[in-house]
PDB file of N, CA and C in Angstrom:
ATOM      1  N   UNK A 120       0.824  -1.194   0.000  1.00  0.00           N
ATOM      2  CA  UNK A 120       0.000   0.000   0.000  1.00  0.00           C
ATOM      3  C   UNK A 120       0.863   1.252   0.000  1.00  0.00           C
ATOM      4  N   UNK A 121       1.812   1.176   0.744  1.00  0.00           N
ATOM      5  CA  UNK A 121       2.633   2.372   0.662  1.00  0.00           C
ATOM      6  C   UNK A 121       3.361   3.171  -0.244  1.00  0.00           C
ATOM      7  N   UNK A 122       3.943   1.580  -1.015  1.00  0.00           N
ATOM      8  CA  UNK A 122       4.720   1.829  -2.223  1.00  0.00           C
ATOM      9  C   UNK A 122       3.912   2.567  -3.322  1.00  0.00           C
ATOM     10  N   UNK A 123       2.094   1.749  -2.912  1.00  0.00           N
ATOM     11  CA  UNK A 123       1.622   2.295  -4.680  1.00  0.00           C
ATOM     12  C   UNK A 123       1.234   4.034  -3.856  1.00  0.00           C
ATOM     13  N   UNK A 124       1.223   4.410  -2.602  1.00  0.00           N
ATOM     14  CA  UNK A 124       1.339   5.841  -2.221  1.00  0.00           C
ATOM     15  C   UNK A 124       1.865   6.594  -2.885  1.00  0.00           C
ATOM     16  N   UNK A 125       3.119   6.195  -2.469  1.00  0.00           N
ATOM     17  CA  UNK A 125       4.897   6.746  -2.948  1.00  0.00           C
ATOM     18  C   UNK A 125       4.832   6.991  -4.493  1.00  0.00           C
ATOM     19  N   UNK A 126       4.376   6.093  -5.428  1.00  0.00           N
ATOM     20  CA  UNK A 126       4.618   6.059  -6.732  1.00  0.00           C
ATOM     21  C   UNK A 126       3.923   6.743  -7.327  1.00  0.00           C
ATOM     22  N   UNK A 127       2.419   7.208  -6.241  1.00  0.00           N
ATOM     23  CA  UNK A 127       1.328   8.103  -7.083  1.00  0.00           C
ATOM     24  C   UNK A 127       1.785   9.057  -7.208  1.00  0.00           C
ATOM     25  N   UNK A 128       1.966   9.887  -5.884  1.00  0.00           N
ATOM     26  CA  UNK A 128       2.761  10.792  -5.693  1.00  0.00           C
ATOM     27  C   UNK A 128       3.971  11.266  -6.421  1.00  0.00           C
ATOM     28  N   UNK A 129       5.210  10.573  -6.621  1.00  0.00           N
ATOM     29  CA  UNK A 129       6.470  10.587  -7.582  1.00  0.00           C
ATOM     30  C   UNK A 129       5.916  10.994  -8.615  1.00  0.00           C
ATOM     31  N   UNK A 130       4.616  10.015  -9.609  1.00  0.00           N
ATOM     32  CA  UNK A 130       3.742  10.360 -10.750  1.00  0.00           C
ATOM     33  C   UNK A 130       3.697  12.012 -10.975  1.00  0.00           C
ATOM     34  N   UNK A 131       2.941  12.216  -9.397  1.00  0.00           N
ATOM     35  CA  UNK A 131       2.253  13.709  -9.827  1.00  0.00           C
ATOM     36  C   UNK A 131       3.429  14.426 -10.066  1.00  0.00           C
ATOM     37  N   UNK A 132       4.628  14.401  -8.998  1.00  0.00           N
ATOM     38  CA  UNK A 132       5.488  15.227  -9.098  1.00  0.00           C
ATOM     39  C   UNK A 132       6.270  15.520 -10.502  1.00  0.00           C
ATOM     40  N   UNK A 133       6.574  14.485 -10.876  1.00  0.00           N
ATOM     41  CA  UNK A 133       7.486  14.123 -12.375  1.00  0.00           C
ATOM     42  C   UNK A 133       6.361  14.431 -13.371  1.00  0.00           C
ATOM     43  N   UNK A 134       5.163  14.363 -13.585  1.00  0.00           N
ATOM     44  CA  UNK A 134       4.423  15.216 -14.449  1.00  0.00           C
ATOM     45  C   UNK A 134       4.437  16.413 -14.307  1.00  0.00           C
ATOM     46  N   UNK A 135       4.573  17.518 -13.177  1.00  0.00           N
ATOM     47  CA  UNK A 135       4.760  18.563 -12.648  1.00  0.00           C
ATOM     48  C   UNK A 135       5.809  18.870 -13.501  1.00  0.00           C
ATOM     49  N   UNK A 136       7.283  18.480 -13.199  1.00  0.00           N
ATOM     50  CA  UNK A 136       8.330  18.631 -13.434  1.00  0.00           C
ATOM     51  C   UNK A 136       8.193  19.058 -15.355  1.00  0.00           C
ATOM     52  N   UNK A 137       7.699  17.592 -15.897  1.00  0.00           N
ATOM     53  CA  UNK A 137       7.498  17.648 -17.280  1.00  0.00           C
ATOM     54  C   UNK A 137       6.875  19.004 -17.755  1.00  0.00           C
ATOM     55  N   UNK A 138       5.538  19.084 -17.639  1.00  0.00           N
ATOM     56  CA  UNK A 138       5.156  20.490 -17.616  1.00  0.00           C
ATOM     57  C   UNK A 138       6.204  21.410 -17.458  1.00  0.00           C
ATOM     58  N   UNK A 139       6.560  21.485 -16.505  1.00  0.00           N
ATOM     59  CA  UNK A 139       7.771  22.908 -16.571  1.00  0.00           C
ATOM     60  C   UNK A 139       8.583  23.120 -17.030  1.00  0.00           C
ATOM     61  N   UNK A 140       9.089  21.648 -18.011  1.00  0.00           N
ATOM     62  CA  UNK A 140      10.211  21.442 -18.841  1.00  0.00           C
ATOM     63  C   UNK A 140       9.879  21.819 -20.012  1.00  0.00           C
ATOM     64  N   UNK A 141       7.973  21.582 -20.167  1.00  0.00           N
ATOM     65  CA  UNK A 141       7.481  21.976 -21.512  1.00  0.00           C
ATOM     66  C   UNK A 141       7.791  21.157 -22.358  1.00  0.00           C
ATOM     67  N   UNK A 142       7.803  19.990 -21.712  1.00  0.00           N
ATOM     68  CA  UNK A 142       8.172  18.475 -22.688  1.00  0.00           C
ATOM     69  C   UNK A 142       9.510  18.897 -23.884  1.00  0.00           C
ATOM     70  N   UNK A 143      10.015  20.056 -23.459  1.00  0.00           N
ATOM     71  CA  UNK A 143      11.259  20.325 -24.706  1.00  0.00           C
ATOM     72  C   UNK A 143      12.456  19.789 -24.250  1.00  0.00           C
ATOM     73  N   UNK A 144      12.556  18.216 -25.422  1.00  0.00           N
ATOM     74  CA  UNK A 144      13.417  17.832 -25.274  1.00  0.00           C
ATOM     75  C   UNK A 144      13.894  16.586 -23.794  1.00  0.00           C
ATOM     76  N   UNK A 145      12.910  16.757 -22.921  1.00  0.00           N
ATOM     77  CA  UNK A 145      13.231  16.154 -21.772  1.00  0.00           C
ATOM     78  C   UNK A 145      13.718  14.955 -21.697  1.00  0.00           C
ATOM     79  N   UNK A 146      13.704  14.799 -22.433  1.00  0.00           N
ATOM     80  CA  UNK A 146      14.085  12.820 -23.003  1.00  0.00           C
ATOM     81  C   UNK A 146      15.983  12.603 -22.700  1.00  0.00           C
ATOM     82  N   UNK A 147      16.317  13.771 -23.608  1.00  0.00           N
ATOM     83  CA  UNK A 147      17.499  13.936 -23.332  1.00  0.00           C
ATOM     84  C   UNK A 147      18.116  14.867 -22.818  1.00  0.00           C
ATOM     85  N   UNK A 148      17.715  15.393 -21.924  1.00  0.00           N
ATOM     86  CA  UNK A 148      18.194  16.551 -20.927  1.00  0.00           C
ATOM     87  C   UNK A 148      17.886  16.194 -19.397  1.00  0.00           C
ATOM     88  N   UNK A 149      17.364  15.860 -18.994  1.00  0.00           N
ATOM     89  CA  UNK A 149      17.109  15.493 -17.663  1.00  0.00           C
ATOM     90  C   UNK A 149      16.797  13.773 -17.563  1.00  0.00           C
ATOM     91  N   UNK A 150      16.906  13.754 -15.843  1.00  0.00           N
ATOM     92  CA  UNK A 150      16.446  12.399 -15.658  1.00  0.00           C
ATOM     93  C   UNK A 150      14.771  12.378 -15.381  1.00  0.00           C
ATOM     94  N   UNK A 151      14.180  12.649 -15.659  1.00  0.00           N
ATOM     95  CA  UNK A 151      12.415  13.226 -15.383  1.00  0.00           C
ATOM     96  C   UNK A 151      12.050  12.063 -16.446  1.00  0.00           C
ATOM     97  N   UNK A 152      12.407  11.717 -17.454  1.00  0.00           N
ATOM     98  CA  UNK A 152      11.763  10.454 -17.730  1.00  0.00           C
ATOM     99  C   UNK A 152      12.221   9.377 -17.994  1.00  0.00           C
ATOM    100  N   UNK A 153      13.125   9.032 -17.166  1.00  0.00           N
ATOM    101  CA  UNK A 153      13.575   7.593 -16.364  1.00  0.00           C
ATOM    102  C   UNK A 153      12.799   7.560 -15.495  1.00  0.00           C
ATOM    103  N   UNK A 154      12.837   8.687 -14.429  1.00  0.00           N
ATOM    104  CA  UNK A 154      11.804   8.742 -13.263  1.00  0.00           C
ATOM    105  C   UNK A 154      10.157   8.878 -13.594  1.00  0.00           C
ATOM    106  N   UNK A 155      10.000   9.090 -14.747  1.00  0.00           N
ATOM    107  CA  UNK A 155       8.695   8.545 -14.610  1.00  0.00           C
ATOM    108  C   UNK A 155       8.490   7.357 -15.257  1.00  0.00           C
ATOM    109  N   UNK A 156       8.995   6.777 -15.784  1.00  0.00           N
ATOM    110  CA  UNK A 156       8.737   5.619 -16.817  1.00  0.00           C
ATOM    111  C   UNK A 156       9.117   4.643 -15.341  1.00  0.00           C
ATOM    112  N   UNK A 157      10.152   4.744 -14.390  1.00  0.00           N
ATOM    113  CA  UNK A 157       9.989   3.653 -13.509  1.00  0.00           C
ATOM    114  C   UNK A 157       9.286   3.801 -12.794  1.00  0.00           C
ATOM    115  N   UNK A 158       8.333   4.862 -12.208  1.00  0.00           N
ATOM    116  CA  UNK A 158       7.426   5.170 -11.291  1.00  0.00           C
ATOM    117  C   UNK A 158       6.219   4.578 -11.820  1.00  0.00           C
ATOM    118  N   UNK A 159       6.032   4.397 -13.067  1.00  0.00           N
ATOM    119  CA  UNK A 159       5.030   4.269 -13.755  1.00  0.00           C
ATOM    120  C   UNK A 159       4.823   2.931 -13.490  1.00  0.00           C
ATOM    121  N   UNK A 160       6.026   2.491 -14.147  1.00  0.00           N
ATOM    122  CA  UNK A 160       6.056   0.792 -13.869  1.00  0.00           C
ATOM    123  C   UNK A 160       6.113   0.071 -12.951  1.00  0.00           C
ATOM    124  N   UNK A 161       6.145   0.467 -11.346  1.00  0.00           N
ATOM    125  CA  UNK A 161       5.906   0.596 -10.198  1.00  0.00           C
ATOM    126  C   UNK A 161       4.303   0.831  -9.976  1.00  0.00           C
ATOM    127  N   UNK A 162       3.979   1.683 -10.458  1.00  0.00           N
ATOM    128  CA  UNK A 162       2.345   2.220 -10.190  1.00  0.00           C
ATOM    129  C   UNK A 162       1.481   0.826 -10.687  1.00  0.00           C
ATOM    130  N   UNK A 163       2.067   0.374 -12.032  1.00  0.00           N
ATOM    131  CA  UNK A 163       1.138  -0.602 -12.424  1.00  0.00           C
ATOM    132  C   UNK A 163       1.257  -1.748 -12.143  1.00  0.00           C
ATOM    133  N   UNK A 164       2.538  -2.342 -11.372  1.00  0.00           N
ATOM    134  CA  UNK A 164       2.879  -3.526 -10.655  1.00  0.00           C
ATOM    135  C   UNK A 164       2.225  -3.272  -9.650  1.00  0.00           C
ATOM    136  N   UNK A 165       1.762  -2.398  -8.610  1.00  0.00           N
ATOM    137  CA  UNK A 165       1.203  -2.165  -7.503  1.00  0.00           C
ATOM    138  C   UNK A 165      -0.063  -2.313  -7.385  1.00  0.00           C
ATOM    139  N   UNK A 166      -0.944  -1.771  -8.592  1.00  0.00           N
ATOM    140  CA  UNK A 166      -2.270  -2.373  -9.037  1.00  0.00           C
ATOM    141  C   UNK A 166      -2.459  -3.356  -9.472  1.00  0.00           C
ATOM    142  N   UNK A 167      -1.559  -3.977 -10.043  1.00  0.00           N
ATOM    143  CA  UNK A 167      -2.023  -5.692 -10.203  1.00  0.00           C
ATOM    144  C   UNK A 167      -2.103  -6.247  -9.248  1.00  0.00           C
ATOM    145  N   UNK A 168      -0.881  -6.373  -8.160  1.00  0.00           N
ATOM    146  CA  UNK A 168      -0.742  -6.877  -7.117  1.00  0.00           C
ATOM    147  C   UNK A 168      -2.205  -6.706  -5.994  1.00  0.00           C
ATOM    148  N   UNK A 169      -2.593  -5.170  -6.198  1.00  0.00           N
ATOM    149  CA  UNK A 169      -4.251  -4.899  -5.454  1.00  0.00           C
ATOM    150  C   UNK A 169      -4.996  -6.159  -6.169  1.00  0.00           C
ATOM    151  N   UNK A 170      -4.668  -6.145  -7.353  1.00  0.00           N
ATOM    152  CA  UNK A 170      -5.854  -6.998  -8.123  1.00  0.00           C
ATOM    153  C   UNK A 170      -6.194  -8.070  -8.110  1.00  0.00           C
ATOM    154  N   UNK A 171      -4.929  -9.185  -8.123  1.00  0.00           N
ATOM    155  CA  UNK A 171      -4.547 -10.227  -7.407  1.00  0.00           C
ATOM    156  C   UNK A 171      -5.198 -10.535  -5.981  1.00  0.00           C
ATOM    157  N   UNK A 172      -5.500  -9.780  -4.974  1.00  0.00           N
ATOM    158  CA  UNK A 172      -5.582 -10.117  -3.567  1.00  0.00           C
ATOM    159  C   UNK A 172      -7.145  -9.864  -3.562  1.00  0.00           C
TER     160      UNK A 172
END
C-alpha cells in the first residue's frame, strides 16, 4: 500500500516537473523520464498486485 502511495505521488510530481520542462526535449536533458517511466512501472505492478488479492 505504501509503495503504490509513494509512486502516485512521484507520478504527480514528475508530471509537474514535465510540464515545466514543456516536454522540450526532456528525453534527453534530464532524468524526469527515467523517473517517470519507472514510477510508472511501479504504479502498475502495484495495481495488479491490489488486483490479485
Amino acid at each position: 500500500m505504501s509503495k503504490f502511495l509513494i509512486s502516485e505521488i512521484t507520478m504527480k510530481v514528475t508530471e509537474k516537473a514535465v510540464q515545466l520542462l514543456e516536454g522540450n526535449e526532456y528525453l534527453k536533458k534530464f532524468p524526469v523520464e527515467r523517473i517517470m517511466r519507472d514510477t510508472k512501472i511501479t504504479e502498475i505492478h502495484e495495481e495488479l498486485l491490489k488486483f490479485k488479492k
